[in-house]
PDB file of C-alpha atoms in Angstrom:
ATOM      1  CA  MET A 136      12.726  48.533 -14.952  1.00 83.00           C
ATOM      2  CA  ARG A 137      14.175  49.203 -18.331  1.00 89.00           C
ATOM      3  CA  ALA A 138      12.331  51.164 -21.197  1.00 92.00           C
ATOM      4  CA  ILE A 139      11.717  48.857 -23.896  1.00 89.00           C
ATOM      5  CA  TRP A 140      10.293  51.377 -26.430  1.00 90.00           C
ATOM      6  CA  LYS A 141       9.463  55.029 -26.851  1.00 91.00           C
ATOM      7  CA  GLY A 142       7.156  56.981 -28.237  1.00 91.00           C
ATOM      8  CA  ALA A 143       4.065  59.477 -27.790  1.00 93.00           C
ATOM      9  CA  VAL A 144       0.216  59.232 -26.940  1.00 94.00           C
ATOM     10  CA  SER A 145      -1.833  61.617 -28.995  1.00 91.00           C
ATOM     11  CA  PHE A 146      -5.401  62.220 -28.598  1.00 88.00           C
ATOM     12  CA  GLY A 147      -6.894  65.153 -30.443  1.00 83.00           C
ATOM     13  CA  LEU A 148      -4.325  67.718 -30.949  1.00 85.00           C
ATOM     14  CA  VAL A 149      -2.540  66.721 -27.397  1.00 87.00           C
ATOM     15  CA  ASN A 150       0.712  64.572 -28.035  1.00 89.00           C
ATOM     16  CA  VAL A 151       2.497  62.901 -24.631  1.00 92.00           C
ATOM     17  CA  PRO A 152       5.985  61.548 -24.984  1.00 93.00           C
ATOM     18  CA  ILE A 153       6.033  58.288 -22.967  1.00 94.00           C
ATOM     19  CA  ARG A 154       8.626  55.585 -22.315  1.00 94.00           C
ATOM     20  CA  LEU A 155       7.107  51.893 -22.294  1.00 94.00           C
ATOM     21  CA  TYR A 156       8.111  49.340 -19.683  1.00 94.00           C
ATOM     22  CA  SER A 157       6.884  45.648 -19.428  1.00 93.00           C
ATOM     23  CA  ALA A 158       4.130  45.618 -16.540  1.00 94.00           C
ATOM     24  CA  THR A 159       4.583  41.994 -15.587  1.00 90.00           C
ATOM     25  CA  GLU A 160       7.391  39.303 -15.488  1.00 87.00           C
ATOM     26  CA  ASN A 161       7.399  35.347 -14.963  1.00 81.00           C
ATOM     27  CA  HIS A 162       8.574  33.864 -12.089  1.00 79.00           C
ATOM     28  CA  ASP A 163       8.279  30.332 -13.210  1.00 78.00           C
ATOM     29  CA  VAL A 164      11.302  28.643 -12.280  1.00 77.00           C
ATOM     30  CA  GLN A 165      13.444  27.442 -15.606  1.00 81.00           C
ATOM     31  CA  PHE A 166      14.787  24.505 -16.230  1.00 85.00           C
ATOM     32  CA  ARG A 167      17.733  23.127 -18.501  1.00 86.00           C
ATOM     33  CA  GLN A 168      17.659  19.859 -20.411  1.00 89.00           C
ATOM     34  CA  VAL A 169      20.830  17.853 -18.961  1.00 88.00           C
ATOM     35  CA  HIS A 170      22.584  14.541 -19.074  1.00 88.00           C
ATOM     36  CA  ARG A 171      21.601  12.699 -16.176  1.00 87.00           C
ATOM     37  CA  GLU A 172      24.994  11.197 -15.623  1.00 84.00           C
ATOM     38  CA  ASP A 173      26.943  14.227 -15.426  1.00 84.00           C
ATOM     39  CA  GLY A 174      24.935  17.164 -15.562  1.00 85.00           C
ATOM     40  CA  GLY A 175      26.312  18.225 -19.276  1.00 88.00           C
ATOM     41  CA  ARG A 176      23.939  20.574 -21.117  1.00 87.00           C
ATOM     42  CA  ILE A 177      22.207  18.887 -23.873  1.00 88.00           C
ATOM     43  CA  LYS A 178      22.749  21.031 -27.395  1.00 85.00           C
ATOM     44  CA  TYR A 179      20.507  20.970 -30.233  1.00 85.00           C
ATOM     45  CA  GLN A 180      21.388  21.214 -34.013  1.00 85.00           C
ATOM     46  CA  ARG A 181      19.346  23.217 -36.630  1.00 91.00           C
ATOM     47  CA  ILE A 182      19.183  19.975 -39.559  1.00 92.00           C
ATOM     48  CA  CYS A 183      17.159  20.182 -42.454  1.00 92.00           C
ATOM     49  CA  SER A 184      14.390  17.249 -42.332  1.00 89.00           C
ATOM     50  CA  ILE A 185      15.474  16.139 -46.092  1.00 90.00           C
ATOM     51  CA  ASP A 186      19.159  16.488 -46.666  1.00 91.00           C
ATOM     52  CA  GLY A 187      20.541  16.258 -43.244  1.00 89.00           C
ATOM     53  CA  GLU A 188      22.603  18.757 -43.289  1.00 91.00           C
ATOM     54  CA  ILE A 189      23.301  21.678 -40.347  1.00 91.00           C
ATOM     55  CA  VAL A 190      21.403  24.792 -41.555  1.00 92.00           C
ATOM     56  CA  SER A 191      23.163  28.246 -40.769  1.00 90.00           C
ATOM     57  CA  TYR A 192      21.166  31.387 -39.612  1.00 88.00           C
ATOM     58  CA  ASP A 193      21.433  32.541 -42.726  1.00 89.00           C
ATOM     59  CA  ASP A 194      19.973  30.126 -44.667  1.00 91.00           C
ATOM     60  CA  ILE A 195      16.846  29.996 -42.363  1.00 92.00           C
ATOM     61  CA  ALA A 196      13.505  31.001 -43.919  1.00 91.00           C
ATOM     62  CA  LYS A 197       9.939  31.470 -42.766  1.00 92.00           C
ATOM     63  CA  GLY A 198       7.541  28.570 -43.929  1.00 93.00           C
ATOM     64  CA  TYR A 199       3.623  28.381 -43.634  1.00 92.00           C
ATOM     65  CA  GLU A 200       2.419  25.065 -43.998  1.00 92.00           C
ATOM     66  CA  THR A 201      -0.661  24.199 -46.111  1.00 92.00           C
ATOM     67  CA  GLU A 202      -3.488  22.034 -44.411  1.00 89.00           C
ATOM     68  CA  ASP A 203      -2.681  19.654 -47.206  1.00 89.00           C
ATOM     69  CA  GLY A 204       0.956  19.600 -45.789  1.00 89.00           C
ATOM     70  CA  GLU A 205       2.580  21.681 -48.900  1.00 91.00           C
ATOM     71  CA  MET A 206       5.197  24.240 -47.451  1.00 92.00           C
ATOM     72  CA  VAL A 207       5.299  27.676 -48.557  1.00 94.00           C
ATOM     73  CA  VAL A 208       8.867  29.577 -48.389  1.00 91.00           C
ATOM     74  CA  LEU A 209       8.340  33.074 -47.555  1.00 91.00           C
ATOM     75  CA  THR A 210      11.330  35.329 -48.295  1.00 87.00           C
ATOM     76  CA  ASP A 211      12.234  38.945 -46.968  1.00 85.00           C
ATOM     77  CA  GLU A 212      10.758  40.507 -50.089  1.00 86.00           C
ATOM     78  CA  ASP A 213       7.778  38.613 -49.316  1.00 87.00           C
ATOM     79  CA  PHE A 214       7.263  40.105 -46.034  1.00 81.00           C
ATOM     80  CA  LYS A 215       8.436  43.744 -47.195  1.00 79.00           C
ATOM     81  CA  GLU A 216       4.986  43.322 -49.220  1.00 80.00           C
ATOM     82  CA  LEU A 217       3.056  43.417 -46.325  1.00 78.00           C
ATOM     83  CA  PRO A 218       1.090  46.017 -44.206  1.00 71.00           C
ATOM     84  CA  ALA A 219       3.406  47.662 -41.743  1.00 64.00           C
ATOM     85  CA  THR A 220       4.334  50.500 -39.884  1.00 63.00           C
ATOM     86  CA  SER A 221       7.052  51.948 -37.808  1.00 64.00           C
ATOM     87  CA  SER A 222       5.359  54.639 -36.116  1.00 76.00           C
ATOM     88  CA  LYS A 223       6.113  55.508 -32.899  1.00 85.00           C
ATOM     89  CA  GLU A 224       2.420  57.087 -31.607  1.00 90.00           C
ATOM     90  CA  ILE A 225      -0.042  55.703 -29.598  1.00 93.00           C
ATOM     91  CA  SER A 226      -3.053  56.812 -31.579  1.00 92.00           C
ATOM     92  CA  VAL A 227      -6.377  57.480 -28.892  1.00 93.00           C
ATOM     93  CA  GLU A 228      -9.284  56.034 -31.389  1.00 93.00           C
ATOM     94  CA  LYS A 229     -12.090  56.767 -28.980  1.00 94.00           C
ATOM     95  CA  PHE A 230     -13.203  56.516 -25.389  1.00 95.00           C
ATOM     96  CA  VAL A 231     -15.056  53.427 -24.186  1.00 95.00           C
ATOM     97  CA  PRO A 232     -17.313  52.756 -21.037  1.00 95.00           C
ATOM     98  CA  ALA A 233     -14.557  50.120 -19.623  1.00 91.00           C
ATOM     99  CA  GLU A 234     -17.184  47.513 -18.709  1.00 92.00           C
ATOM    100  CA  GLN A 235     -17.488  47.336 -22.927  1.00 93.00           C
ATOM    101  CA  ILE A 236     -14.013  45.503 -23.113  1.00 93.00           C
ATOM    102  CA  ASP A 237     -14.435  41.891 -22.196  1.00 93.00           C
ATOM    103  CA  PRO A 238     -11.223  40.751 -20.084  1.00 92.00           C
ATOM    104  CA  MET A 239     -10.527  37.834 -22.452  1.00 94.00           C
ATOM    105  CA  LEU A 240      -9.410  40.311 -24.953  1.00 94.00           C
ATOM    106  CA  TYR A 241      -6.562  41.609 -23.044  1.00 94.00           C
ATOM    107  CA  ASP A 242      -2.929  40.655 -24.187  1.00 93.00           C
ATOM    108  CA  LYS A 243       0.328  41.834 -23.021  1.00 94.00           C
ATOM    109  CA  SER A 244      -0.023  44.665 -20.360  1.00 96.00           C
ATOM    110  CA  TYR A 245       2.856  47.443 -20.405  1.00 96.00           C
ATOM    111  CA  TYR A 246       3.433  50.723 -18.185  1.00 97.00           C
ATOM    112  CA  LEU A 247       3.800  54.368 -19.410  1.00 97.00           C
ATOM    113  CA  GLU A 248       5.874  56.814 -17.954  1.00 96.00           C
ATOM    114  CA  PRO A 249       5.717  60.311 -19.228  1.00 95.00           C
ATOM    115  CA  ASP A 250       8.873  62.387 -20.359  1.00 91.00           C
ATOM    116  CA  LYS A 251       9.462  65.049 -17.847  1.00 89.00           C
ATOM    117  CA  ALA A 252       8.143  68.203 -20.168  1.00 88.00           C
ATOM    118  CA  SER A 253       4.708  66.190 -20.568  1.00 90.00           C
ATOM    119  CA  THR A 254       3.730  64.809 -16.973  1.00 93.00           C
ATOM    120  CA  LYS A 255       0.584  67.476 -16.989  1.00 93.00           C
ATOM    121  CA  PRO A 256      -0.976  66.100 -20.184  1.00 93.00           C
ATOM    122  CA  TYR A 257      -0.455  62.595 -18.816  1.00 94.00           C
ATOM    123  CA  ILE A 258      -1.713  63.767 -15.380  1.00 95.00           C
ATOM    124  CA  LEU A 259      -5.036  65.262 -17.289  1.00 92.00           C
ATOM    125  CA  LEU A 260      -5.382  62.017 -19.458  1.00 94.00           C
ATOM    126  CA  ARG A 261      -4.996  59.898 -16.526  1.00 95.00           C
ATOM    127  CA  ASP A 262      -7.366  61.689 -14.230  1.00 96.00           C
ATOM    128  CA  ALA A 263      -9.675  61.820 -17.214  1.00 93.00           C
ATOM    129  CA  LEU A 264      -9.972  58.269 -17.430  1.00 95.00           C
ATOM    130  CA  GLU A 265     -10.625  57.436 -14.089  1.00 94.00           C
ATOM    131  CA  LYS A 266     -13.466  60.251 -13.630  1.00 94.00           C
ATOM    132  CA  GLU A 267     -15.188  59.339 -16.652  1.00 93.00           C
ATOM    133  CA  ASN A 268     -14.795  55.445 -15.711  1.00 92.00           C
ATOM    134  CA  ARG A 269     -13.703  54.970 -19.397  1.00 94.00           C
ATOM    135  CA  VAL A 270     -10.582  53.402 -21.433  1.00 95.00           C
ATOM    136  CA  ALA A 271      -9.216  54.833 -24.274  1.00 96.00           C
ATOM    137  CA  VAL A 272      -8.896  52.237 -27.365  1.00 96.00           C
ATOM    138  CA  VAL A 273      -5.771  53.110 -29.357  1.00 95.00           C
ATOM    139  CA  THR A 274      -3.503  51.669 -32.315  1.00 92.00           C
ATOM    140  CA  VAL A 275       0.261  50.994 -31.684  1.00 92.00           C
ATOM    141  CA  SER A 276       2.984  49.480 -33.567  1.00 86.00           C
ATOM    142  CA  ILE A 277       4.924  47.194 -31.978  1.00 78.00           C
ATOM    143  CA  ARG A 278       7.944  45.578 -33.994  1.00 73.00           C
ATOM    144  CA  THR A 279       6.434  46.829 -37.058  1.00 70.00           C
ATOM    145  CA  ARG A 280       2.686  45.071 -36.707  1.00 79.00           C
ATOM    146  CA  MET A 281      -0.318  47.557 -36.021  1.00 86.00           C
ATOM    147  CA  THR A 282      -2.300  46.265 -33.383  1.00 90.00           C
ATOM    148  CA  MET A 283      -5.409  47.108 -31.020  1.00 94.00           C
ATOM    149  CA  ALA A 284      -4.598  48.084 -27.591  1.00 96.00           C
ATOM    150  CA  VAL A 285      -6.744  50.134 -24.461  1.00 96.00           C
ATOM    151  CA  LEU A 286      -5.191  52.773 -22.202  1.00 97.00           C
ATOM    152  CA  ARG A 287      -6.177  52.046 -18.607  1.00 96.00           C
ATOM    153  CA  VAL A 288      -5.475  53.756 -15.006  1.00 96.00           C
ATOM    154  CA  HIS A 289      -3.705  51.108 -12.461  1.00 95.00           C
ATOM    155  CA  GLU A 290      -2.466  52.609  -9.132  1.00 94.00           C
ATOM    156  CA  GLY A 291      -2.045  56.344 -10.504  1.00 95.00           C
ATOM    157  CA  VAL A 292      -0.274  54.871 -13.505  1.00 97.00           C
ATOM    158  CA  ILE A 293      -1.525  54.464 -17.467  1.00 97.00           C
ATOM    159  CA  LEU A 294      -1.426  50.923 -18.545  1.00 97.00           C
ATOM    160  CA  MET A 295      -1.453  50.034 -21.795  1.00 97.00           C
ATOM    161  CA  GLN A 296      -2.971  46.207 -22.523  1.00 96.00           C
ATOM    162  CA  THR A 297      -2.608  44.936 -26.051  1.00 95.00           C
ATOM    163  CA  MET A 298      -5.878  43.139 -27.285  1.00 94.00           C
ATOM    164  CA  LEU A 299      -6.570  39.904 -29.244  1.00 94.00           C
ATOM    165  CA  TRP A 300      -8.272  40.525 -32.250  1.00 91.00           C
ATOM    166  CA  PRO A 301     -12.120  39.122 -32.362  1.00 90.00           C
ATOM    167  CA  ASP A 302     -11.168  36.074 -34.561  1.00 92.00           C
ATOM    168  CA  GLU A 303      -8.398  34.998 -32.020  1.00 92.00           C
ATOM    169  CA  ILE A 304     -10.904  34.034 -29.338  1.00 92.00           C
ATOM    170  CA  ARG A 305     -12.568  30.477 -30.040  1.00 92.00           C
ATOM    171  CA  LYS A 306     -16.087  30.306 -29.577  1.00 90.00           C
ATOM    172  CA  PRO A 307     -17.241  27.622 -26.845  1.00 88.00           C
ATOM    173  CA  ASP A 308     -19.327  24.683 -28.434  1.00 84.00           C
ATOM    174  CA  PHE A 309     -19.972  22.266 -25.967  1.00 82.00           C
ATOM    175  CA  ALA A 310     -23.056  19.953 -26.710  1.00 79.00           C
ATOM    176  CA  THR A 311     -23.645  18.800 -23.287  1.00 79.00           C
ATOM    177  CA  LEU A 312     -24.852  22.478 -22.279  1.00 78.00           C
ATOM    178  CA  ASP A 313     -27.660  22.304 -25.050  1.00 73.00           C
ATOM    179  CA  GLY A 314     -29.467  19.683 -23.051  1.00 71.00           C
ATOM    180  CA  GLU A 315     -32.903  20.002 -21.244  1.00 71.00           C
ATOM    181  CA  SER A 316     -31.354  20.226 -17.476  1.00 78.00           C
ATOM    182  CA  LYS A 317     -31.960  22.892 -15.254  1.00 83.00           C
ATOM    183  CA  ALA A 318     -31.310  23.498 -12.124  1.00 87.00           C
ATOM    184  CA  THR A 319     -34.413  23.365  -9.360  1.00 89.00           C
ATOM    185  CA  LYS A 320     -35.308  26.422  -7.304  1.00 90.00           C
ATOM    186  CA  GLN A 321     -34.140  24.637  -4.168  1.00 92.00           C
ATOM    187  CA  GLU A 322     -30.683  23.559  -5.830  1.00 90.00           C
ATOM    188  CA  LEU A 323     -30.096  27.805  -6.780  1.00 91.00           C
ATOM    189  CA  ALA A 324     -31.358  28.481  -3.567  1.00 92.00           C
ATOM    190  CA  MET A 325     -28.755  26.658  -1.878  1.00 93.00           C
ATOM    191  CA  ALA A 326     -26.035  27.987  -4.553  1.00 93.00           C
ATOM    192  CA  ASP A 327     -27.199  31.152  -3.615  1.00 94.00           C
ATOM    193  CA  LEU A 328     -26.395  30.339   0.187  1.00 93.00           C
ATOM    194  CA  LEU A 329     -23.005  28.693  -0.278  1.00 93.00           C
ATOM    195  CA  ILE A 330     -21.903  31.662  -2.607  1.00 92.00           C
ATOM    196  CA  GLU A 331     -22.970  34.177   0.364  1.00 93.00           C
ATOM    197  CA  GLN A 332     -21.055  31.943   2.774  1.00 92.00           C
ATOM    198  CA  LEU A 333     -17.848  32.258   0.715  1.00 90.00           C
ATOM    199  CA  ALA A 334     -18.289  35.846  -0.282  1.00 91.00           C
ATOM    200  CA  GLY A 335     -15.644  38.194   0.145  1.00 91.00           C
ATOM    201  CA  ASP A 336     -12.945  40.698  -1.208  1.00 90.00           C
ATOM    202  CA  TYR A 337      -9.721  39.768  -3.344  1.00 85.00           C
ATOM    203  CA  GLN A 338      -6.938  39.941  -1.489  1.00 88.00           C
ATOM    204  CA  PRO A 339      -3.790  38.942  -3.865  1.00 83.00           C
ATOM    205  CA  ASP A 340      -1.386  38.745  -0.961  1.00 86.00           C
ATOM    206  CA  ASP A 341      -3.697  35.755   0.387  1.00 86.00           C
ATOM    207  CA  TYR A 342      -2.544  33.648  -2.077  1.00 83.00           C
ATOM    208  CA  GLU A 343       1.170  32.319  -2.726  1.00 85.00           C
ATOM    209  CA  ASP A 344       2.881  30.247  -5.656  1.00 82.00           C
ATOM    210  CA  ASP A 345       3.398  27.213  -3.324  1.00 82.00           C
ATOM    211  CA  TYR A 346       4.701  25.077  -5.831  1.00 82.00           C
ATOM    212  CA  ALA A 347       7.222  27.442  -6.862  1.00 82.00           C
ATOM    213  CA  SER A 348       8.128  28.174  -3.128  1.00 84.00           C
ATOM    214  CA  ALA A 349       8.491  24.170  -2.771  1.00 87.00           C
ATOM    215  CA  LEU A 350      10.872  23.971  -5.512  1.00 85.00           C
ATOM    216  CA  GLN A 351      13.158  27.025  -4.696  1.00 84.00           C
ATOM    217  CA  ALA A 352      13.733  25.392  -1.429  1.00 87.00           C
ATOM    218  CA  LEU A 353      14.414  22.152  -2.877  1.00 88.00           C
ATOM    219  CA  VAL A 354      17.078  23.693  -5.011  1.00 85.00           C
ATOM    220  CA  LYS A 355      18.650  25.578  -2.271  1.00 86.00           C
ATOM    221  CA  ALA A 356      18.670  22.602   0.114  1.00 89.00           C
ATOM    222  CA  LYS A 357      20.770  20.757  -2.566  1.00 83.00           C
ATOM    223  CA  VAL A 358      22.879  23.401  -3.239  1.00 84.00           C
ATOM    224  CA  GLU A 359      23.735  23.738   0.312  1.00 84.00           C
ATOM    225  CA  GLY A 360      24.132  20.088   0.817  1.00 86.00           C
ATOM    226  CA  GLY A 361      26.972  19.974  -1.876  1.00 84.00           C
ATOM    227  CA  GLU A 362      24.387  18.039  -4.562  1.00 81.00           C
ATOM    228  CA  VAL A 363      25.844  19.970  -7.401  1.00 78.00           C
ATOM    229  CA  GLN A 364      27.612  18.539 -10.783  1.00 76.00           C
ATOM    230  CA  PHE A 365      30.136  21.179 -12.372  1.00 74.00           C
ATOM    231  CA  ALA A 366      30.134  20.059 -15.829  1.00 63.00           C
ATOM    232  CA  PRO A 367      33.147  21.438 -17.975  1.00 64.00           C
ATOM    233  CA  GLU A 368      32.172  23.757 -20.821  1.00 62.00           C
ATOM    234  CA  SER A 369      32.919  22.337 -24.580  1.00 57.00           C
ATOM    235  CA  LYS A 370      36.025  23.676 -26.192  1.00 53.00           C
ATOM    236  CA  ASP A 371      34.228  23.886 -29.530  1.00 50.00           C
ATOM    237  CA  GLU A 372      31.630  26.856 -28.046  1.00 46.00           C
ATOM    238  CA  SER A 373      29.541  26.297 -31.276  1.00 45.00           C
ATOM    239  CA  GLY A 374      29.463  22.537 -30.883  1.00 42.00           C
ATOM    240  CA  GLU A 375      27.765  21.819 -34.213  1.00 42.00           C
ATOM    241  CA  VAL A 376      30.021  19.948 -36.585  1.00 42.00           C
ATOM    242  CA  VAL A 377      31.869  18.328 -33.738  1.00 44.00           C
ATOM    243  CA  ASP A 378      28.570  16.829 -32.017  1.00 54.00           C
ATOM    244  CA  LEU A 379      26.999  16.131 -35.563  1.00 51.00           C
ATOM    245  CA  LEU A 380      29.776  14.199 -36.359  1.00 58.00           C
ATOM    246  CA  ALA A 381      30.065  12.166 -32.951  1.00 65.00           C
ATOM    247  CA  ALA A 382      26.295  11.542 -33.061  1.00 58.00           C
ATOM    248  CA  LEU A 383      26.796  10.120 -36.482  1.00 59.00           C
ATOM    249  CA  LYS A 384      29.859   8.476 -35.824  1.00 67.00           C
ATOM    250  CA  LYS A 385      27.686   6.391 -32.957  1.00 70.00           C
ATOM    251  CA  SER A 386      24.790   6.114 -35.338  1.00 66.00           C
ATOM    252  CA  VAL A 387      27.275   4.127 -37.683  1.00 69.00           C
ATOM    253  CA  ASP A 388      28.786   2.328 -35.491  1.00 75.00           C
ATOM    254  CA  LYS A 389      25.463   1.211 -33.585  1.00 69.00           C
ATOM    255  CA  ALA A 390      23.837   0.115 -37.141  1.00 68.00           C
ATOM    256  CA  LYS A 391      27.091  -2.009 -37.853  1.00 71.00           C
ATOM    257  CA  ALA A 392      27.155  -3.830 -34.437  1.00 74.00           C
ATOM    258  CA  SER A 393      23.851  -4.798 -34.999  1.00 68.00           C
ATOM    259  CA  ARG A 394      24.643  -6.353 -38.183  1.00 68.00           C
ATOM    260  CA  GLY A 395      27.666  -8.152 -36.568  1.00 72.00           C
ATOM    261  CA  GLU A 396      29.988  -6.059 -38.756  1.00 72.00           C
ATOM    262  CA  ALA A 397      33.274  -4.630 -37.525  1.00 70.00           C
ATOM    263  CA  THR A 398      32.745  -0.704 -35.941  1.00 65.00           C
ATOM    264  CA  SER A 399      34.797   2.101 -36.918  1.00 61.00           C
ATOM    265  CA  GLY A 400      36.673   1.897 -33.680  1.00 58.00           C
ATOM    266  CA  SER A 401      37.725  -1.519 -34.210  1.00 57.00           C
ATOM    267  CA  ALA A 402      38.991  -1.012 -37.890  1.00 48.00           C
ATOM    268  CA  LYS A 403      40.847   2.805 -36.731  1.00 49.00           C
ATOM    269  CA  PRO A 404      44.406   0.458 -35.986  1.00 46.00           C
ATOM    270  CA  ALA A 405      44.534  -0.938 -39.316  1.00 45.00           C
ATOM    271  CA  ALA A 406      43.981   2.387 -40.737  1.00 44.00           C
ATOM    272  CA  LYS A 407      46.107   3.910 -38.774  1.00 45.00           C
ATOM    273  CA  ALA A 408      48.893   1.091 -39.274  1.00 45.00           C
ATOM    274  CA  SER A 409      48.237   1.426 -43.486  1.00 47.00           C
ATOM    275  CA  ALA A 410      48.541   5.201 -43.230  1.00 45.00           C
ATOM    276  CA  LYS A 411      52.008   4.994 -41.639  1.00 45.00           C
ATOM    277  CA  LYS A 412      53.124   2.512 -43.891  1.00 49.00           C
ATOM    278  CA  THR A 413      51.965   4.475 -46.994  1.00 49.00           C
ATOM    279  CA  ALA A 414      53.927   7.610 -45.517  1.00 47.00           C
ATOM    280  CA  ALA A 415      57.078   5.145 -44.779  1.00 45.00           C
ATOM    281  CA  LYS A 416      56.864   4.782 -48.035  1.00 49.00           C
ATOM    282  CA  LYS A 417      56.903   7.620 -50.068  1.00 50.00           C
ATOM    283  CA  ALA A 418      60.048   8.995 -47.343  1.00 47.00           C
ATOM    284  CA  ALA A 419      61.923   6.106 -48.903  1.00 49.00           C
ATOM    285  CA  LYS A 420      61.130   7.030 -52.651  1.00 49.00           C
ATOM    286  CA  LYS A 421      62.327  10.718 -51.702  1.00 48.00           C
ATOM    287  CA  ALA A 422      65.674   9.476 -49.956  1.00 46.00           C
ATOM    288  CA  SER A 423      66.455   7.417 -52.956  1.00 47.00           C
TER     289      SER A 423
END
């Protein structure tokens, strides 16, 4: 694993230098959009919806759309005025019982690894959290924005899990559950019996992502069967101006053809001939 952040955990007067690692990874199979005929990758343009021009990354800003459809453009200077911090400190605010944190609040998970010189205080914090069955509520700044998180122990390692803000949790509002319909004693007894019959311990290895496995097997079979396409890479690495001009040309030709007009393709030879005649005339004048 590769560390993505370096900082320190501070609680009281204790400071524990650590490195941060992503604790999870996405194993979903990733697809690319391609041309069905030859397998060529589909390219996209950054085009302004108003003037139709290609926009460079330098000219792209962040915009906030209001409820009535108006767009507020925010500049780099605007963002500099917002509260931000570049602190490399994971500051413990308080230690709370683990059951008080609703799992729904958890967001992303990260492993904390101590520096060699800070192994002892790291182990002290880890063992104390386990002994007291508590988690440490902390504040941490990741990518300049402060967020809440908790520290807890997972398989002998301190795990940091960032948290959603309370107002990011939607409240369920289902009218169908507000009625007078209730389960009878007999129905509850039968449900209890069913739960008892299906009771057991959670074993992660008992479950498998059969869709991903089947998809990977399908791709492997196609590769081994020679069902692959080798689309040549475009000579124009940017693919922006050339692709846009080609797309516009095709659109113009299609529009002209629908009106029964001559397309640019049919007019091209005449244009070339005209150009050759003009060049010949110029050459004759110079010679005289």
